[in-house]
XYZ file of C-alpha atoms in Angstrom:
403
model
C -6.424 11.613 -20.870
C -7.529 9.328 -18.087
C -5.591 6.078 -18.220
C -8.707 3.900 -18.600
C -9.977 5.892 -21.602
C -7.121 4.711 -23.794
C -7.686 1.123 -22.688
C -11.362 1.337 -23.610
C -10.588 2.790 -27.017
C -8.095 0.039 -27.802
C -10.453 -2.672 -26.584
C -13.357 -1.381 -28.633
C -11.229 -1.098 -31.760
C -9.810 -4.573 -31.284
C -12.981 -6.412 -30.388
C -15.911 -4.372 -31.696
C -14.500 -2.748 -34.841
C -16.297 -2.608 -37.722
C -36.912 11.184 -25.891
C -36.291 13.631 -23.169
C -38.706 12.010 -20.682
C -40.564 14.557 -18.630
C -37.808 17.157 -19.089
C -38.924 18.672 -15.807
C -36.011 17.600 -13.605
C -33.145 19.253 -15.489
C -32.366 22.617 -17.059
C -31.560 22.997 -20.742
C -28.832 25.565 -21.468
C -29.036 27.082 -24.964
C -27.249 29.878 -26.821
C -29.770 32.342 -25.417
C -28.531 31.552 -21.886
C -24.825 32.059 -22.637
C -23.018 35.409 -22.502
C -19.709 35.915 -24.254
C -17.944 37.645 -21.367
C -18.470 38.526 -17.701
C -16.883 41.250 -15.603
C -15.656 39.213 -12.639
C -15.760 42.270 -10.375
C -19.545 42.393 -10.883
C -20.440 38.701 -10.504
C -17.997 37.795 -7.706
C -16.876 39.209 -4.344
C -14.645 38.570 -1.330
C -11.498 38.901 -3.446
C -8.151 37.984 -1.906
C -4.773 38.435 -3.591
C -1.833 36.265 -2.530
C 1.624 36.689 -4.112
C 3.158 33.222 -4.444
C 6.594 33.531 -2.897
C 9.663 31.607 -4.056
C 13.369 32.330 -4.172
C 13.433 30.871 -7.697
C 11.101 30.957 -10.711
C 7.985 28.879 -10.177
C 7.041 26.174 -12.646
C 3.689 26.554 -14.353
C 0.882 25.614 -11.986
C -1.803 23.298 -13.330
C -4.005 22.707 -10.301
C -4.146 23.625 -6.606
C -5.534 21.769 -3.578
C -5.799 23.388 -0.154
C -6.024 22.333 3.478
C -6.359 24.229 6.773
C -7.929 27.318 5.179
C -5.106 27.600 2.674
C -2.229 27.460 5.126
C -1.057 24.350 3.251
C -1.483 24.086 -0.506
C -0.243 21.494 -2.974
C -0.009 22.359 -6.655
C 0.605 20.060 -9.579
C 2.820 21.612 -12.238
C 1.207 22.066 -15.621
C 3.416 19.345 -17.129
C 2.246 16.897 -14.396
C 5.822 16.088 -13.376
C 6.097 17.731 -9.933
C 4.133 18.595 -6.803
C 4.813 21.987 -5.230
C 4.092 22.590 -1.544
C 3.191 26.069 -0.308
C 2.896 27.064 3.340
C 1.056 30.358 3.723
C 1.611 30.974 -0.001
C 5.379 30.471 0.161
C 7.055 27.585 -1.667
C 8.513 25.225 0.949
C 9.071 21.988 -0.958
C 9.134 20.349 -4.388
C 8.397 16.678 -5.014
C 10.141 15.718 -8.253
C 10.392 11.917 -8.542
C 8.833 11.091 -11.901
C 10.187 7.816 -13.277
C 9.960 4.050 -13.158
C 12.608 3.332 -10.567
C 12.423 2.650 -6.812
C 10.796 5.472 -4.907
C 9.343 7.073 -8.015
C 5.847 7.649 -9.372
C 5.181 7.065 -13.047
C 2.427 9.647 -13.450
C 0.600 12.254 -11.389
C -3.109 11.951 -11.964
C -4.250 12.733 -8.442
C -2.593 13.384 -5.100
C -3.454 14.353 -1.553
C -1.941 15.601 1.706
C -2.388 13.817 5.028
C -1.394 16.145 7.875
C -1.894 13.503 10.592
C 0.591 11.070 9.003
C 2.765 13.842 7.490
C 2.393 12.301 4.034
C 1.810 13.230 0.443
C 0.109 10.425 -1.465
C 0.253 10.120 -5.254
C -2.069 7.546 -6.779
C -0.582 5.100 -9.279
C -3.201 2.507 -10.262
C -4.024 0.747 -6.955
C -1.054 2.173 -5.031
C -0.633 5.264 -2.904
C 3.000 6.232 -3.516
C 3.914 7.866 -0.217
C 6.351 10.696 0.563
C 7.216 12.695 3.663
C 5.225 15.921 3.326
C 8.131 18.060 4.625
C 11.348 16.429 3.382
C 9.747 14.842 0.276
C 11.593 11.606 1.036
C 10.058 8.358 -0.238
C 8.260 6.417 2.509
C 6.832 3.465 0.594
C 3.837 2.279 -1.377
C 0.481 1.469 0.165
C -1.951 -0.642 -1.820
C -5.694 -0.145 -1.669
C -8.198 -2.579 -3.116
C -9.458 -0.338 -5.911
C -7.991 0.840 -9.188
C -7.790 4.524 -8.318
C -9.012 7.514 -10.260
C -9.131 9.913 -7.290
C -7.866 10.038 -3.712
C -8.410 12.850 -1.229
C -7.811 13.339 2.487
C -10.689 14.938 4.411
C -9.401 15.136 7.984
C -9.968 11.778 9.655
C -11.525 10.395 6.453
C -10.302 9.619 2.938
C -12.343 9.909 -0.240
C -11.655 7.561 -3.146
C -13.092 6.964 -6.600
C -12.329 3.876 -8.672
C -13.026 0.226 -9.429
C -12.878 -2.444 -6.724
C -10.148 -4.897 -7.712
C -12.294 -7.934 -6.925
C -14.889 -6.716 -9.403
C -12.418 -7.088 -12.255
C -11.387 -4.557 -14.854
C -12.538 -3.549 -18.285
C -11.987 -6.574 -20.510
C -13.226 -8.095 -23.738
C -13.410 -11.530 -25.283
C -14.652 -12.787 -28.635
C -18.313 -12.327 -27.795
C -18.655 -9.629 -25.157
C -17.310 -6.558 -23.433
C -17.241 -6.625 -19.623
C -17.502 -3.351 -17.718
C -17.161 -3.135 -13.936
C -18.803 -0.423 -11.861
C -16.959 2.568 -10.409
C -17.570 3.704 -6.840
C -17.071 6.879 -4.816
C -16.139 5.770 -1.291
C -15.597 7.523 2.044
C -13.561 5.545 4.582
C -11.485 6.082 7.728
C -8.212 7.833 6.959
C -5.860 4.875 7.566
C -8.135 2.099 6.297
C -6.852 0.553 3.074
C -9.596 -2.070 2.693
C -12.082 0.247 1.055
C -14.889 -2.298 1.224
C -15.167 -1.199 4.873
C -16.129 2.309 3.807
C -19.435 3.877 2.743
C -20.189 3.888 -0.983
C -21.570 7.346 -1.712
C -22.133 6.866 -5.435
C -21.854 3.995 -7.887
C -22.263 3.959 -11.628
C -21.277 2.321 -14.901
C -17.720 2.525 -16.198
C -18.799 3.011 -19.817
C -20.634 6.212 -18.885
C -17.528 7.582 -17.220
C -15.197 6.643 -20.062
C -17.416 8.216 -22.699
C -18.714 11.208 -20.768
C -15.961 12.298 -18.379
C -15.062 11.600 -14.772
C -16.409 13.247 -11.608
C -14.034 15.989 -10.548
C -12.902 15.429 -6.966
C -9.642 17.327 -7.388
C -10.899 20.604 -5.905
C -12.921 19.153 -3.027
C -11.974 20.095 0.528
C -13.743 19.758 3.900
C -15.614 23.029 3.314
C -16.661 22.098 -0.214
C -18.114 18.582 -0.330
C -19.592 18.669 -3.808
C -18.899 17.246 -7.259
C -20.589 16.538 -10.586
C -21.409 13.310 -12.406
C -21.418 14.003 -16.131
C -23.872 12.255 -18.414
C -26.327 12.990 -21.165
C -27.785 14.969 -18.271
C -25.185 16.200 -15.749
C -25.857 16.082 -12.007
C -24.280 18.326 -9.374
C -24.265 16.603 -5.983
C -23.303 17.531 -2.462
C -22.195 14.776 -0.113
C -21.374 14.058 3.482
C -19.904 10.977 5.100
C -23.107 8.975 4.545
C -24.593 9.833 1.147
C -24.531 11.990 -1.973
C -27.491 14.278 -2.659
C -28.345 15.607 -6.165
C -29.046 19.365 -6.131
C -28.964 20.491 -9.785
C -29.286 18.756 -13.166
C -28.523 20.355 -16.509
C -27.610 19.712 -20.122
C -26.467 21.734 -23.135
C -28.873 22.106 -26.041
C -32.474 21.095 -26.555
C -32.083 17.749 -28.303
C -34.025 14.944 -26.576
C -32.240 12.684 -24.118
C -32.240 9.028 -25.131
C -33.267 7.560 -21.795
C -32.419 4.026 -22.889
C -28.908 5.108 -23.874
C -28.527 6.850 -20.496
C -29.699 3.719 -18.690
C -27.391 1.411 -20.647
C -24.396 3.698 -20.174
C -24.964 3.691 -16.431
C -26.184 0.175 -15.717
C -24.666 -2.213 -18.235
C -22.049 -4.552 -16.772
C -21.574 -6.951 -19.671
C -22.417 -6.438 -23.327
C -22.516 -8.697 -26.341
C -20.826 -7.297 -29.439
C -24.285 -6.487 -30.821
C -25.252 -4.819 -27.543
C -22.088 -2.741 -27.510
C -22.716 -1.615 -31.065
C -26.250 -0.614 -30.073
C -25.071 1.378 -27.046
C -22.362 3.178 -29.024
C -24.828 3.915 -31.833
C -27.295 5.316 -29.321
C -24.512 7.305 -27.668
C -23.383 8.737 -30.999
C -26.923 9.807 -31.884
C -27.524 11.198 -28.400
C -24.439 13.449 -28.563
C -24.911 15.063 -31.974
C -25.542 18.393 -30.281
C -23.535 20.227 -27.585
C -22.106 17.889 -24.956
C -20.437 18.396 -21.573
C -17.079 16.610 -21.264
C -15.973 17.406 -17.708
C -17.088 19.691 -14.888
C -14.496 21.406 -12.663
C -14.319 23.784 -9.712
C -17.725 22.787 -8.410
C -18.646 25.020 -5.486
C -21.870 25.062 -3.474
C -21.614 28.162 -1.313
C -24.395 29.832 0.637
C -27.062 29.128 -1.973
C -24.831 29.719 -5.018
C -23.770 26.823 -7.253
C -20.809 27.582 -9.504
C -18.585 25.507 -11.777
C -16.786 25.479 -15.124
C -17.164 22.908 -17.889
C -15.285 21.682 -20.925
C -17.595 20.906 -23.808
C -17.972 20.420 -27.538
C -20.580 21.765 -29.905
C -20.376 19.865 -33.214
C -23.510 21.494 -34.585
C -22.329 25.069 -33.871
C -25.537 25.796 -32.013
C -23.990 27.775 -29.152
C -21.882 30.170 -31.168
C -18.187 30.971 -30.929
C -15.669 28.596 -29.430
C -14.234 29.011 -25.933
C -12.129 26.812 -23.685
C -14.755 26.692 -20.950
C -18.250 27.650 -19.957
C -18.711 29.119 -16.480
C -22.001 28.474 -14.678
C -23.289 30.542 -11.755
C -26.687 29.543 -10.368
C -28.596 31.259 -7.573
C -32.298 31.552 -6.696
C -33.144 29.030 -9.449
C -31.585 31.290 -12.095
C -28.522 30.238 -14.086
C -26.013 32.535 -15.773
C -23.441 31.055 -18.172
C -20.337 32.825 -19.502
C -17.633 31.918 -22.005
C -14.965 34.208 -20.541
C -14.278 35.706 -17.118
C -12.409 39.011 -17.256
C -11.151 41.674 -14.871
C -11.292 45.114 -16.525
C -7.741 46.305 -17.080
C -6.174 42.837 -17.389
C -5.586 41.210 -20.759
C -6.014 37.552 -19.833
C -9.040 35.448 -18.965
C -9.425 34.399 -15.339
C -9.554 30.591 -15.273
C -10.073 29.046 -11.825
C -7.726 26.134 -11.218
C -8.357 25.266 -7.581
C -10.447 25.890 -4.489
C -9.725 27.018 -0.959
C -12.691 26.424 1.308
C -15.574 28.278 -0.353
C -13.250 30.371 -2.552
C -12.337 29.721 -6.158
C -8.604 29.975 -6.914
C -7.111 31.402 -10.108
C -3.440 31.864 -10.961
C -2.674 35.265 -12.500
C 0.494 34.901 -14.560
C 3.095 37.666 -14.478
C 3.191 38.847 -18.103
C 4.605 42.285 -17.434
C 3.155 44.988 -19.691
C 1.374 42.272 -21.688
C -0.857 41.659 -18.671
C -2.472 45.090 -19.069
C -5.426 45.758 -21.346
C -5.130 49.418 -22.315
C -8.430 49.410 -24.219
C -10.574 49.649 -21.081
C -10.266 51.592 -17.815
C -8.404 49.635 -15.169
C -10.589 48.407 -12.318
C -9.430 48.774 -8.697
C -9.011 44.982 -8.508
C -6.760 45.002 -11.580
C -4.711 47.830 -10.071
C -4.139 45.787 -6.907
C -3.159 42.696 -8.890
C -0.735 44.605 -11.129
C 0.848 46.265 -8.072
C 1.477 42.840 -6.498
C 2.808 41.383 -9.754
C 5.354 44.195 -10.001
C 6.709 43.274 -6.560
C 7.306 39.637 -7.530
C 10.777 38.316 -8.284
C 11.453 36.117 -11.326
C 8.077 37.034 -12.861
C 6.311 34.756 -10.398
C 2.491 34.800 -10.382
C -0.078 35.821 -7.817
C -3.059 33.809 -6.663
C -6.540 35.300 -6.726
C -9.315 33.941 -4.516
C -12.973 34.894 -4.905
C -16.549 33.757 -4.412
C -19.337 33.981 -6.949
C -22.363 36.020 -5.893
């Protein structure tokens, strides 16, 4: 859970207890558009297999960021306690300083690598907790003037998402709820006064708290794209000057309450009656399938791909799955509930990006990794061969591009 989401929930409980428009600018995804399973070897290409090397067992990997075409990768462990550094797919360092004492971080929500300053930054509220990227020694804390949700180095620039401190924070009094705006900002790498940067995108905090945050975790200099979730979700590309919408979509066919969308995005201060109205509108507007978050956004040579978490309270899109995977090309969208490689037993779930390649971690499950009910594909044979060479049942990394 994002840290602000809990704060909003508590504030609302404490203080406020108690039309699709034209439809022509977004695509509606229904059960008819969703396939249960896809053969990854048929919908993707340019596969690369990288055994992750370590002299000891690797902790579970929850997310991977890459720089310099994958020569440096940072991975957050699945329990969000540590950062693992890989150089050319070999483990070279572990940052393990979770705690409340000097030189420690008290959570890992986002992190980045700055090659120029030889630093790893972990964001804690408005601080970049800073460590030497080689020795993992603590170097200090650097404050920026936003409450951070994301931070990311892009060469000589840094990308941030959060709330400017001088615009206040989510707060409530007897009569009203006050909601600041959140901003996506690009700024010079070493500039900590983010008001000197370029605001690429700006929107209402309530929309983000209720409908998920933009996913900047997997962005790198070769993949400047993200998604802003809403009653209608918007995939954008961006450069150092602006963000450009390229694809809008929603799940289900229920009408979009345009007034609810506007209030979620634009409202800065609400009376208790106004807040009740917005939440009532929001509740009615999300009776059908709803996107929660959008991950692994990739805009690559005319193909837009990403995965989403979602809910479907009305059961209108069939069986449950952890994710939906979207692949869009030539104005045609394919959606899948599961990505499989014939011959392997587990789903392939991308958990990172390297340039224009998706990254998935293939766990070393021994004989349990093999699906004997179908013929083994050549890709599965290669993966199994590499897994058998690994010590301590360590995984391999699979990179690929969607067609």
